[in-house]
Coordinates of C-alpha atoms in Angstrom, one line a residue:
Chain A
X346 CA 0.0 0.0 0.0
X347 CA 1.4 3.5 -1.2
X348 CA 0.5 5.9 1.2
X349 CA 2.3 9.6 0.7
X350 CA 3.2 9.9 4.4
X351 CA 3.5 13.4 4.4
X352 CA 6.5 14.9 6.4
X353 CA 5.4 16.5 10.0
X354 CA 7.6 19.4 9.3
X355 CA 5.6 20.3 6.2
X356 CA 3.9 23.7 6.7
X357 CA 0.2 24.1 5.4
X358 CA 0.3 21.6 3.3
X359 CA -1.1 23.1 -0.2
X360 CA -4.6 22.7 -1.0
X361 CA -3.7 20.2 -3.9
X362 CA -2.4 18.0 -1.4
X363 CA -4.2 17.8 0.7
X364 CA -7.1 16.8 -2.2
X365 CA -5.2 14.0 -3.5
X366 CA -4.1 12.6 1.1
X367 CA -8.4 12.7 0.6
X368 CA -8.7 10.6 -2.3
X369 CA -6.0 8.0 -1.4
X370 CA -7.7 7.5 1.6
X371 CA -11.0 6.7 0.6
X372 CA -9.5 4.7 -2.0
X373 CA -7.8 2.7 1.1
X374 CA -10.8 2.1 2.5
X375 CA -13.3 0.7 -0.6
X376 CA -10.5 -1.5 -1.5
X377 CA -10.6 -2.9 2.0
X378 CA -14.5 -2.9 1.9
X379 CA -14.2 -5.2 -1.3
X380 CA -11.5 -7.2 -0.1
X381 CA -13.5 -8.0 3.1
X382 CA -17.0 -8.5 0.9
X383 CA -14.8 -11.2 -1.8
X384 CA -13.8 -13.1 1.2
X385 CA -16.8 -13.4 2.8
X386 CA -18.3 -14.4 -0.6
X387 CA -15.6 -17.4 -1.1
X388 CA -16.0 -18.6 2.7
X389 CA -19.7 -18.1 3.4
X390 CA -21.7 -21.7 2.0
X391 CA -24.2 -19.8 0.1
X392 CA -26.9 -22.9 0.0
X393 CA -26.8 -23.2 4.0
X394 CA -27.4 -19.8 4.4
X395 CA -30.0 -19.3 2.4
X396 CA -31.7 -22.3 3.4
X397 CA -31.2 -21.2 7.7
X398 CA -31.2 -17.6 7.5
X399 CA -33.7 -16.6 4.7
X400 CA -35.6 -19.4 4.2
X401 CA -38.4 -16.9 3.9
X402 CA -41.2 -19.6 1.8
X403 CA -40.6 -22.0 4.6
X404 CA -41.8 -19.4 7.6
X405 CA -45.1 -18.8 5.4
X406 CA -47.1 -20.6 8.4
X407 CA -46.0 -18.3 10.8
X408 CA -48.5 -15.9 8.8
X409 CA -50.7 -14.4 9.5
X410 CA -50.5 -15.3 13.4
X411 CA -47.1 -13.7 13.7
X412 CA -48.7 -10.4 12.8
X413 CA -51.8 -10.7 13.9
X414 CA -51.3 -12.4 17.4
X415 CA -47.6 -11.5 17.8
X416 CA -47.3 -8.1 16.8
X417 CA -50.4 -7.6 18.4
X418 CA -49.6 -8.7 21.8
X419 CA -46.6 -6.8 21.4
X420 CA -47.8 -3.6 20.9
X421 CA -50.7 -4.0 23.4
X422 CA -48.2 -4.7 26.1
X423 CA -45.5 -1.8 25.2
X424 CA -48.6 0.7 25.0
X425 CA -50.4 -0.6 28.5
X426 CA -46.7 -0.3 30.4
X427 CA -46.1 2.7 28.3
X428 CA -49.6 4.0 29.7
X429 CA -48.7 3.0 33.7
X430 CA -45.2 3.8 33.4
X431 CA -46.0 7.4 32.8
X432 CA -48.7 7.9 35.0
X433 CA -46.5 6.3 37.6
X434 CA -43.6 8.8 36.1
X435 CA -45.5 11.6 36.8
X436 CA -46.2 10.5 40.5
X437 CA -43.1 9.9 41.2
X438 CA -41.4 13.1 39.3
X439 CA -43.9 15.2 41.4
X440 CA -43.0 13.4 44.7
X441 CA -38.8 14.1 43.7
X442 CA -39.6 17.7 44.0
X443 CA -42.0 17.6 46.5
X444 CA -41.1 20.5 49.3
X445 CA -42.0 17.6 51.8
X446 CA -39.1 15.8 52.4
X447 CA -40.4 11.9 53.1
X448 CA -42.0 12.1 49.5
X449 CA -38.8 12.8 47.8
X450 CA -36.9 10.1 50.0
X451 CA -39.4 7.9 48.9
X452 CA -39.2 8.3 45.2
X453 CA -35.5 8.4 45.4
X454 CA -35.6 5.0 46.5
X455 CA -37.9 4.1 44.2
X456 CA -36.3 5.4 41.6
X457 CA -32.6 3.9 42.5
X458 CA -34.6 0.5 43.0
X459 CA -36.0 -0.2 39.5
X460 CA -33.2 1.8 37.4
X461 CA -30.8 -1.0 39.2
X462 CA -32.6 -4.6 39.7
X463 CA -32.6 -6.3 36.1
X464 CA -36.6 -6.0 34.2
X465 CA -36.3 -9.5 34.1
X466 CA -35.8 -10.1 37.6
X467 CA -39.1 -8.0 37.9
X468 CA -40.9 -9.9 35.5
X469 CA -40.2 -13.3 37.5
X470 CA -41.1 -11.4 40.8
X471 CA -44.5 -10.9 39.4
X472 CA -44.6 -13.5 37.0
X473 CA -43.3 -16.3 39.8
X474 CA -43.2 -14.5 43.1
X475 CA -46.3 -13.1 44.1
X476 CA -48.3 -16.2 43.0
X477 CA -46.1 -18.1 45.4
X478 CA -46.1 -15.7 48.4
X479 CA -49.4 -14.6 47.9
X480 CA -51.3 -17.0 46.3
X481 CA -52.4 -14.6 44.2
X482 CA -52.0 -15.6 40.0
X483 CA -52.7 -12.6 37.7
X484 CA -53.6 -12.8 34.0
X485 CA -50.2 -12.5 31.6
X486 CA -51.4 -8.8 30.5
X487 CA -51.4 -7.2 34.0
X488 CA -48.3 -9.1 34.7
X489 CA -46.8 -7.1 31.9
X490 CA -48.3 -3.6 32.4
X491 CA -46.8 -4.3 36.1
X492 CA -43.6 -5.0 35.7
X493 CA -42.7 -3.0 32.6
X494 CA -44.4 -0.2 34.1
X495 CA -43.1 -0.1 37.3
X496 CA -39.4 -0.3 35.7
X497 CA -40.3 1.9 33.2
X498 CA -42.0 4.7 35.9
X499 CA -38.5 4.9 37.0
X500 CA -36.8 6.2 34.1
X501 CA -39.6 8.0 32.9
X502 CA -39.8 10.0 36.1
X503 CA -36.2 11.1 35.8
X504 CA -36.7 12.1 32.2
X505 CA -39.5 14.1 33.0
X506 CA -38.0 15.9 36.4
X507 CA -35.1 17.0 33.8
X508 CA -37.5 18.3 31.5
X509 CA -39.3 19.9 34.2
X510 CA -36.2 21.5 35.7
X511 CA -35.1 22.4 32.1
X512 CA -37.4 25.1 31.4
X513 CA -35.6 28.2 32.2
X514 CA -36.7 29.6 35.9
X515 CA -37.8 33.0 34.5
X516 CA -40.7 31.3 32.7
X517 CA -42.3 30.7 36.1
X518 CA -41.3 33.7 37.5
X519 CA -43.5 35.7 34.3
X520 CA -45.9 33.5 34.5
X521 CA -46.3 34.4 38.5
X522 CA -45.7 37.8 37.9
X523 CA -49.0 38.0 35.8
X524 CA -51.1 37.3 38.6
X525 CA -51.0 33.4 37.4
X526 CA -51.2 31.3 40.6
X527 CA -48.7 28.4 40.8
X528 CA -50.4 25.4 39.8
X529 CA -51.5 27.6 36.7
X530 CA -48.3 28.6 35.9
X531 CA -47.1 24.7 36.0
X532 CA -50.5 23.9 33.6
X533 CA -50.0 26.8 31.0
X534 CA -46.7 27.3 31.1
X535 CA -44.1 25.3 32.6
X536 CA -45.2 21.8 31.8
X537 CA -45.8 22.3 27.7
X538 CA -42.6 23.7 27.7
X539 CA -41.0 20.6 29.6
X540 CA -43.6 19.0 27.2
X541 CA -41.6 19.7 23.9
X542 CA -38.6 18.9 26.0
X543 CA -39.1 15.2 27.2
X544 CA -40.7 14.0 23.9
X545 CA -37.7 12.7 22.5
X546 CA -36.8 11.4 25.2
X547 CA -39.9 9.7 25.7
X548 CA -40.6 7.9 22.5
X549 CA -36.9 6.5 23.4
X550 CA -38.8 4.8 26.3
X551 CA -41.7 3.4 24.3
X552 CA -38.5 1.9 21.9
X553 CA -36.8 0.2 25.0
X554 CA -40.3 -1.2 26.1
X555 CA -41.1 -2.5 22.8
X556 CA -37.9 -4.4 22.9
X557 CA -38.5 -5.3 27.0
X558 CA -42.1 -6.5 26.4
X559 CA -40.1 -9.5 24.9
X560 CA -39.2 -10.7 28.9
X561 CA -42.5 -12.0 28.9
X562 CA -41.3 -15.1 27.0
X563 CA -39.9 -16.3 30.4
X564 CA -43.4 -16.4 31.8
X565 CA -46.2 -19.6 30.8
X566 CA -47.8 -18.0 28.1
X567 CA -51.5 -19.4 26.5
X568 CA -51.3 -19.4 22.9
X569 CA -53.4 -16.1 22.8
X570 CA -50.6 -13.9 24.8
X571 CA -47.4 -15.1 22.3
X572 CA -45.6 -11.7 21.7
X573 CA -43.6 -11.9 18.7
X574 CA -40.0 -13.2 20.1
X575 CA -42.1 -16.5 21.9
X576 CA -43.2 -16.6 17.7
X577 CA -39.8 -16.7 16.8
X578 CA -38.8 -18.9 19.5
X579 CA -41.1 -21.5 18.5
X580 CA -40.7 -21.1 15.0
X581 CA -37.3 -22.4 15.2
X582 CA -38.6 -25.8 16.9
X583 CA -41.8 -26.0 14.5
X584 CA -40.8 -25.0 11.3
X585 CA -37.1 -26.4 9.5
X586 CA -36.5 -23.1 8.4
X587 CA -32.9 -22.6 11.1
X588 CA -33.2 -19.3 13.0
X589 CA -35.2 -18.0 9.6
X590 CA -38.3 -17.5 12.1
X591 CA -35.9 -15.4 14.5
X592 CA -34.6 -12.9 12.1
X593 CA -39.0 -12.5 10.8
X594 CA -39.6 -11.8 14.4
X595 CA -36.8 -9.0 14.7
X596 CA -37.7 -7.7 11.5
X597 CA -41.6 -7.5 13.2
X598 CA -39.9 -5.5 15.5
X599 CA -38.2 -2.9 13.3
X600 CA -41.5 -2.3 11.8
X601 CA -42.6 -0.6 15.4
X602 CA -39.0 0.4 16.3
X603 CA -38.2 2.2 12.7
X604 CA -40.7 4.7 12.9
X605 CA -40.3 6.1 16.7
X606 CA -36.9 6.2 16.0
X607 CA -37.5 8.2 13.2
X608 CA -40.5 10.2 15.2
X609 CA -38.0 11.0 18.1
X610 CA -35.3 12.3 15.5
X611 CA -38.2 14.6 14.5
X612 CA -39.3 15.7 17.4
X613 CA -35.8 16.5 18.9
X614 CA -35.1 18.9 15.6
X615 CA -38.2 20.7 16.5
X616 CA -37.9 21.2 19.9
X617 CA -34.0 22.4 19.8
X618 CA -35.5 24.8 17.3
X619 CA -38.5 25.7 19.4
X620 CA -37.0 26.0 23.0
X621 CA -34.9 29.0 22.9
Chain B
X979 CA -35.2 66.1 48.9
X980 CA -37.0 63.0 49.1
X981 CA -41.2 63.2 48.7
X982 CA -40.9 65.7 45.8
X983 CA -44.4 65.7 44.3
X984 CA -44.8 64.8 40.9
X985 CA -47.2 67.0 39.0
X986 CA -49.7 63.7 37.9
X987 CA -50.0 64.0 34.0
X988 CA -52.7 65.6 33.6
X989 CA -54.6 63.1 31.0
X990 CA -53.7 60.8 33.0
X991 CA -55.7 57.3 31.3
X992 CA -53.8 55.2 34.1
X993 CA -55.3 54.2 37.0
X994 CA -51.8 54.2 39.2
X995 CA -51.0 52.8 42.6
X996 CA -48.3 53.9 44.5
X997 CA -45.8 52.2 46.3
X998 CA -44.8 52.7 50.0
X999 CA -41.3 50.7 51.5
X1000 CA -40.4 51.0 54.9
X1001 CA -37.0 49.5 56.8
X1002 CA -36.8 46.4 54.1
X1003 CA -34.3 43.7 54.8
X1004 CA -33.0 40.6 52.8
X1005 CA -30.3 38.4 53.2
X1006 CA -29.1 35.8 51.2
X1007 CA -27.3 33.6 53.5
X1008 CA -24.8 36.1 55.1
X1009 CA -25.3 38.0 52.3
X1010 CA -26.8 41.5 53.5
X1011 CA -28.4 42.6 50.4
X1012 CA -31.2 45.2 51.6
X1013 CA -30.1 46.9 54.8
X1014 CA -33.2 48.9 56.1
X1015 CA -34.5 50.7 52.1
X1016 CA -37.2 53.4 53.2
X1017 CA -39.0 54.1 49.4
X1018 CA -42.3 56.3 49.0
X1019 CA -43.3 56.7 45.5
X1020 CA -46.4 58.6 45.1
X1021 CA -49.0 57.4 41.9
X1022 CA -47.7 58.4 38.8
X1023 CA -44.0 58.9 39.6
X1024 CA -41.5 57.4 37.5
X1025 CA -38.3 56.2 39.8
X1026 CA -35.1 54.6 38.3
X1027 CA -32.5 53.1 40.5
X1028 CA -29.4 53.2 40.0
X1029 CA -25.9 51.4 41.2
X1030 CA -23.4 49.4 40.7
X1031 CA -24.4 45.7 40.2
X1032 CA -24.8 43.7 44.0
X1033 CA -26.3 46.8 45.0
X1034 CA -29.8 45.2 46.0
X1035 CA -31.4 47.0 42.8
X1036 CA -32.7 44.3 41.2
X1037 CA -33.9 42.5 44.2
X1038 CA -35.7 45.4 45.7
X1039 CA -37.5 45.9 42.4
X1040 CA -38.4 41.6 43.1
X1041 CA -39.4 42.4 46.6
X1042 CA -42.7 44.9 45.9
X1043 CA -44.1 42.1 43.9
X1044 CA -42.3 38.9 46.5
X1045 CA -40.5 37.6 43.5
X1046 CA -38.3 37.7 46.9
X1047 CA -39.6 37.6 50.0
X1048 CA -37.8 40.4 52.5
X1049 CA -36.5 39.2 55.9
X1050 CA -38.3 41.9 57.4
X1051 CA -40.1 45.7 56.6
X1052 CA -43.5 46.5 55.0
X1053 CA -44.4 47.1 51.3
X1054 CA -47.2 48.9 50.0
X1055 CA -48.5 48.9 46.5
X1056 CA -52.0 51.0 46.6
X1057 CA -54.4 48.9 48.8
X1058 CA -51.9 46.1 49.2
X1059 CA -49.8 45.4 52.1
X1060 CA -47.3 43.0 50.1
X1061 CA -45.6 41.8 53.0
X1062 CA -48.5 40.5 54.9
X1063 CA -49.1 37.5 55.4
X1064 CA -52.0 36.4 53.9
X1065 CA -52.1 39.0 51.2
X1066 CA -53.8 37.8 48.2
X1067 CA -50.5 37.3 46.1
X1068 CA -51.9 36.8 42.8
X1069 CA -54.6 39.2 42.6
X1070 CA -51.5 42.2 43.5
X1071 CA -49.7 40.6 41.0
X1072 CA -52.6 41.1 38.2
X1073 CA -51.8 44.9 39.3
X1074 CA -48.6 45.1 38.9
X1075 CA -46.5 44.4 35.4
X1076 CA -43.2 43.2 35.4
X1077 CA -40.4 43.7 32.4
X1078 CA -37.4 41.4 32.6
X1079 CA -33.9 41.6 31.5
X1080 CA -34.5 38.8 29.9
X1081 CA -37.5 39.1 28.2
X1082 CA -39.0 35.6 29.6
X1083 CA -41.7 35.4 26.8
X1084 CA -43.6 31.9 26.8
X1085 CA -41.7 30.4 23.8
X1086 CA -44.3 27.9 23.0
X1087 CA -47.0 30.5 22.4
X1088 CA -47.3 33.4 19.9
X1089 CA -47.0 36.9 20.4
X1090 CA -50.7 37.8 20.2
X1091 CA -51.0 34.3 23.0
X1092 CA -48.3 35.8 25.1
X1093 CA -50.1 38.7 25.6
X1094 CA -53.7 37.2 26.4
X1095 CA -53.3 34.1 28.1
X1096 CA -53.3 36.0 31.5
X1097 CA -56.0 37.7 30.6
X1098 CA -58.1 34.5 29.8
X1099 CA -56.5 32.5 32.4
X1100 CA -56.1 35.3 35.2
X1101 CA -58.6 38.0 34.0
X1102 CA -61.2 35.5 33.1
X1103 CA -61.6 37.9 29.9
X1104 CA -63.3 36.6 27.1
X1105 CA -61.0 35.3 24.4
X1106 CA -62.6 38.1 21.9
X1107 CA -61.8 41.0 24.6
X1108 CA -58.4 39.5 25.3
X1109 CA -57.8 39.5 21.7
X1110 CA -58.8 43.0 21.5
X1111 CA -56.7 44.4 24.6
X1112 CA -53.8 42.4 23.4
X1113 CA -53.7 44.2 19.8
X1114 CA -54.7 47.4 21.5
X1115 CA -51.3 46.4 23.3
X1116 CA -49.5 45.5 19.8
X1117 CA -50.3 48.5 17.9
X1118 CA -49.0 50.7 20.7
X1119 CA -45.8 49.0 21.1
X1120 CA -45.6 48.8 17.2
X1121 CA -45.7 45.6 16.8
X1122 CA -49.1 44.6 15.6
X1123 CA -48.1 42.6 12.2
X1124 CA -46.0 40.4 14.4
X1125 CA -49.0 39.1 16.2
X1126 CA -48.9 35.8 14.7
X1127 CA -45.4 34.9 15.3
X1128 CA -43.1 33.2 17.9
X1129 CA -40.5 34.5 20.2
X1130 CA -38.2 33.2 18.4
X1131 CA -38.1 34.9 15.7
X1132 CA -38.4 38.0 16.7
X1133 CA -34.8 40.6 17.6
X1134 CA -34.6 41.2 21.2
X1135 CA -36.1 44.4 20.8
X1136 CA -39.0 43.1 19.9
X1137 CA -39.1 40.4 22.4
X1138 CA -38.8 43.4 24.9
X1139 CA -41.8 45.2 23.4
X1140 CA -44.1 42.8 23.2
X1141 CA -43.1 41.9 26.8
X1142 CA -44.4 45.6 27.7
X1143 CA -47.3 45.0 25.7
X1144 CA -47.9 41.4 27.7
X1145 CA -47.4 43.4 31.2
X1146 CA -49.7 46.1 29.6
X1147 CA -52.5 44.1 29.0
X1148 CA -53.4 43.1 32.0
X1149 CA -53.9 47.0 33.3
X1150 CA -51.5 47.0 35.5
X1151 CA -51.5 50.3 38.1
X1152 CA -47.6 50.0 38.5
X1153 CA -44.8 48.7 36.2
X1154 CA -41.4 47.5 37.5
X1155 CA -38.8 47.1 34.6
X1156 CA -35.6 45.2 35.9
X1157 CA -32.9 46.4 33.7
X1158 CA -35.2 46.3 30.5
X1159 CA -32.4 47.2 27.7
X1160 CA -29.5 45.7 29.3
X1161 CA -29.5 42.4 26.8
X1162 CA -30.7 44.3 24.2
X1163 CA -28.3 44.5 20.8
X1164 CA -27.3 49.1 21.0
X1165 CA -29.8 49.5 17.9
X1166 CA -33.0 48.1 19.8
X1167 CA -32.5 49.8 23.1
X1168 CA -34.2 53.4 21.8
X1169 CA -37.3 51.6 20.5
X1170 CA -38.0 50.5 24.1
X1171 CA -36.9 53.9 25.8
X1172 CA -39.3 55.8 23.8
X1173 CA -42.4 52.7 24.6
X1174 CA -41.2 53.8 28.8
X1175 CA -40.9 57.3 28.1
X1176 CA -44.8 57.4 26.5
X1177 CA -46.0 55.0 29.4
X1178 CA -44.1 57.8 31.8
X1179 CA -46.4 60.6 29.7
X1180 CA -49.8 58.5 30.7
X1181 CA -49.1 58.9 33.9
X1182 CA -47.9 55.3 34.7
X1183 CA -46.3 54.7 38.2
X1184 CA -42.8 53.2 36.8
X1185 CA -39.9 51.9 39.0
X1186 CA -37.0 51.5 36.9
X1187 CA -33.6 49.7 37.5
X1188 CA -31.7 50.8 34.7
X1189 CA -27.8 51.5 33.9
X1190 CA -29.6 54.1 30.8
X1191 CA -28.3 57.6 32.4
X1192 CA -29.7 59.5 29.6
X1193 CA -33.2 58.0 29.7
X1194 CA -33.1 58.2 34.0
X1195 CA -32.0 62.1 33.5
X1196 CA -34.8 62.9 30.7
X1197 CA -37.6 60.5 32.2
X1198 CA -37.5 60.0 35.8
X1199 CA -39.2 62.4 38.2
X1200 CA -36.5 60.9 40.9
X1201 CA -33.2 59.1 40.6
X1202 CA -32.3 56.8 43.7
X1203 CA -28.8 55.6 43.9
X1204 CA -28.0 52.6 46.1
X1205 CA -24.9 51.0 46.9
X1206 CA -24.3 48.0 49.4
X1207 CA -28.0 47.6 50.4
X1208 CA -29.1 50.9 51.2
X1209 CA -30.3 53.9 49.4
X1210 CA -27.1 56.9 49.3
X1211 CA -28.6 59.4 48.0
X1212 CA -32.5 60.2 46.2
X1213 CA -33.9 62.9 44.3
X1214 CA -34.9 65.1 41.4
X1215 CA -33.2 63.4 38.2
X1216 CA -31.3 66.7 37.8
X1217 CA -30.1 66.7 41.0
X1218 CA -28.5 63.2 41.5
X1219 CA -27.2 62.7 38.2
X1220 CA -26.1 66.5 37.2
X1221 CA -25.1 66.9 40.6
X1222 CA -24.6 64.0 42.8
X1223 CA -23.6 65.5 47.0
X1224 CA -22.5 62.1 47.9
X1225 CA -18.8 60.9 46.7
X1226 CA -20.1 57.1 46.5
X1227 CA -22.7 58.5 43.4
X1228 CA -20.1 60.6 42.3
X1229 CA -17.6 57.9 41.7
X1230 CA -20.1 55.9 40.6
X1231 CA -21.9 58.1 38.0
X1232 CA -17.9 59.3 36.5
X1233 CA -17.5 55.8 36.1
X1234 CA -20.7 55.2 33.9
X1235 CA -20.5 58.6 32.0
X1236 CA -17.1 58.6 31.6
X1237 CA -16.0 54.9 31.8
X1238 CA -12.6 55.9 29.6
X1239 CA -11.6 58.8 31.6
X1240 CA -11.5 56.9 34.8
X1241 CA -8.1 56.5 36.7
X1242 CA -6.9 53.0 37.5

């Protein structure tokens, strides 16, 4: 490989040099990009892989189920957690800065407590451990909303408390100044504002719970509550298509996960333009 | 040279309060800021305050409407004791406007809903009234074809006026402007002088912190220079600026007028 290795001592190197150190570099690195493609086309067994990995004709009775029941379940559980993990979120944000001191210690802990234990462990405490202490067995779904929630109320409360504390401190103080009592100052002013802030943010949450709601696998599941990675899971065993049924069940997930990611990116463009 | 009557202007279409401060205290910590400031200003007076910054300006202009509560001493604005305890907060605050350094308008609402949203929310106007008062507002601050935009995109002069015209709209009997053109870009800070200098004309009671000499000699009925806490010296604009008695305002006003000549 002939690379110019330009002398350290050269001062401001001339324009046309500097060109032509650009175009020998990117010439490095396709050549390595084809090299690297060549060899994996000489040492990857072309039949196997096809037959495994993208044996696409031979998943076709995973349809419509898959999508119907799967995808279903999937986005019925992200949206239920999504729904108590805010409303939990905003308890527990309003308890962190809560002037009474007990409330705060108490959603401090909280908080430290589910950002730290594992979601799965959660999902086996509901899932496992409170039939056994308690007796008590609850259907799959509200096993789900639980857990997910509860883990999820503890992120989501720390995004919004930033969001909250983000809005800059003479916004409330106009907003008082106008005769606006506090609560209505929070309503109409402070919280859209935090609003626009934490939306990003947000739909990052509903991604990771998408891709969380997939713990439920670990529970007993009727054939009613398979979310789409217990689909892909069984596919492997059911079908002989290799992991082809795995790679359709992530690729069901990219159709959810795509598009928030692609909403957040939005969102956070408009609101660093918005929010001066 | 203290109570020095203000002839009232004589159209006068504002209904001012005045404001009465007697032996006002606030610490911050052991931070002294306001040692014992005795203020009368009568309905219709326009005060600036001046003084080097940490001189407990800013936060005695935030203490007549308990953006900061005082440690101790009385404030009066018309029927109002402000410092009592169970003074209605919010309805003295619907009386009195407030202009910021920093503008603080709400950046997720237009101009025109910056400027009525009070009213609706406060006022309990009807959105058709509010609308009305708040263009009322525009138009005078000059701004009127900018109803429909954001914040944002609007100079910081503009910001400033349609702040007036927010603080305006809500018929306020006493405006406090805390440093008003001091983030404003040079070119913008006349077009908000002249907005105070025609709400001075109407008769508006106006304290002022301000580090604008020209517009405190030309506007203000009285000049009040404070330094460490307390008030130094208080008077007839002419008087304090043109000729200051005590050598704390003299150093400081040499320094502002003449901030090249001054000897290191």
């Amino acid at each position: 490989m002939s690379t110019q290795t330009p002398t350290p001592t050269a001062a401001a190197p001339r324009p046309g040099r500097a060109r032509r150190r650009r175009a020998v570099s990117l010439a490095v690195q396709a050549a390595i990009l084809v090299l690297a493609l060549a060899a994996l086309a000489l040492v990857v067994d072309w039949t196997t892989l096809a037959e495994n990995v993208f044996n696409f004709a031979a998943v076709a009775p995973m349809f419509p189920n898959i999508v119907l029941v799967g995808l279903g379940n999937t986005l019925f559980y992200t949206v239920t957690s999504f729904v108590v993990g805010l409303l939990g979120g905003i308890l527990l944000a309003l308890m962190r800065m809560s002037s009474f001191a007990p409330y705060r210690w108490l959603a401090t802990a909280y908080v430290e407590f589910f950002r730290g234990v594992p979601a799965l462990l959660v999902f086996l405490a509901f899932g496992y451990g409170v039939p056994f202490a308690f007796g008590v067995t609850w259907p799959i779904p509200v096993v789900v909303m639980t857990a997910l929630g509860m883990v999820s109320a503890a992120y989501i409360a720390e995004t919004l408390r930033a969001g909250l504390q983000a809005v800059p401190r003479g916004q409330m103080e106009a907003a008082r100044s106008l005769g606006m009592p506090h609560w209505r100052a929070m309503v109409t002013i402070a919280i859209p504002q935090a609003f626009r802030i934490v939306l990003p943010p947000l739909t990052n949450e509903v991604i990771l719970l998408t891709k969380d709601s997939s713990l439920v696998y670990v529970l007993g599941l009727a054939a009613h509550e398979y979310e789409l990675t217990k689909f892909g899971r069984d596919g492997i065993s059911a079908l002989d298509a290799g992991m082809t049924p795995i790679l359709v069940a992530g690729l069901c997930y990219l159709v959810i996960t795509v598009p928030l990611s692609l909403l957040a990116r939005r969102f956070e463009a408009r609101s660093s333009r918005k929010v001066s | 040279m203290t109570t020095q009557q203000t002839p009232a202007a004589p159209a006068s279409v504002v209904d001012a309060a005045g404001v009465t401060i007697t032996g006002l205290n606030k610490s911050y910590g052991t931070n002294h800021v306001l040692r014992g400031i005795d203020l009368e200003i009568a309905p219709g007076e326009v005060v600036c305050l001046i003084g080097p910054s940490g001189s407990g300006k800013s936060t005695l202009l935030r203490c007549v409407n308990l953006l900061e509560t005082p440690e101790s001493g009385t404030v009066r604005v018309g029927e109002f004791t402000v410092t009592d305890e169970d003074v209605n907060l919010d309805a003295l605050r619907q009386h009195v406007g407030m202009v910021f350094q920093q503008f603080n308008l709400f950046p997720h609402l237009t101009v025109l809903e910056n400027c009525t949203v009070a009213q609706t929310k406060v006022l309990k106007r009807s959105t058709a009234e509010a609308r009305a008062v708040a263009t009322r507002q525009l138009a005078r601050v000059g701004l009127a074809e900018l109803e429909d935009r954001y914040p944002d995109q609007l100079s910081g002069g503009q910001q400033q006026r349609v702040a007036i015209a927010r603080a305006l709209a809500m018929d306020p009997q006493l405006m406090l402007f805390d440093e008003p053109t001091s983030a404003l870009d040079p070119e913008t800070v006349g077009d908000v002088l002249s907005i105070m200098r025609h709400l001075a004309e109407e008769g508006m009671t106006m304290l002022v912190v301000t580090h604008e000499m020209g517009f405190a000699r030309e506007v203000a009925d009285r000049v009040v220079f404070m330094d460490g806490g307390v008030v130094v010296e208080s008077g007839p604009a002419s008087a304090v600026i043109a000729d200051p008695q005590e050598p704390r305002t003299q150093d400081f006003l040499r320094r502002v007028l003449n901030p090249t000549e001054v000897d290191i």
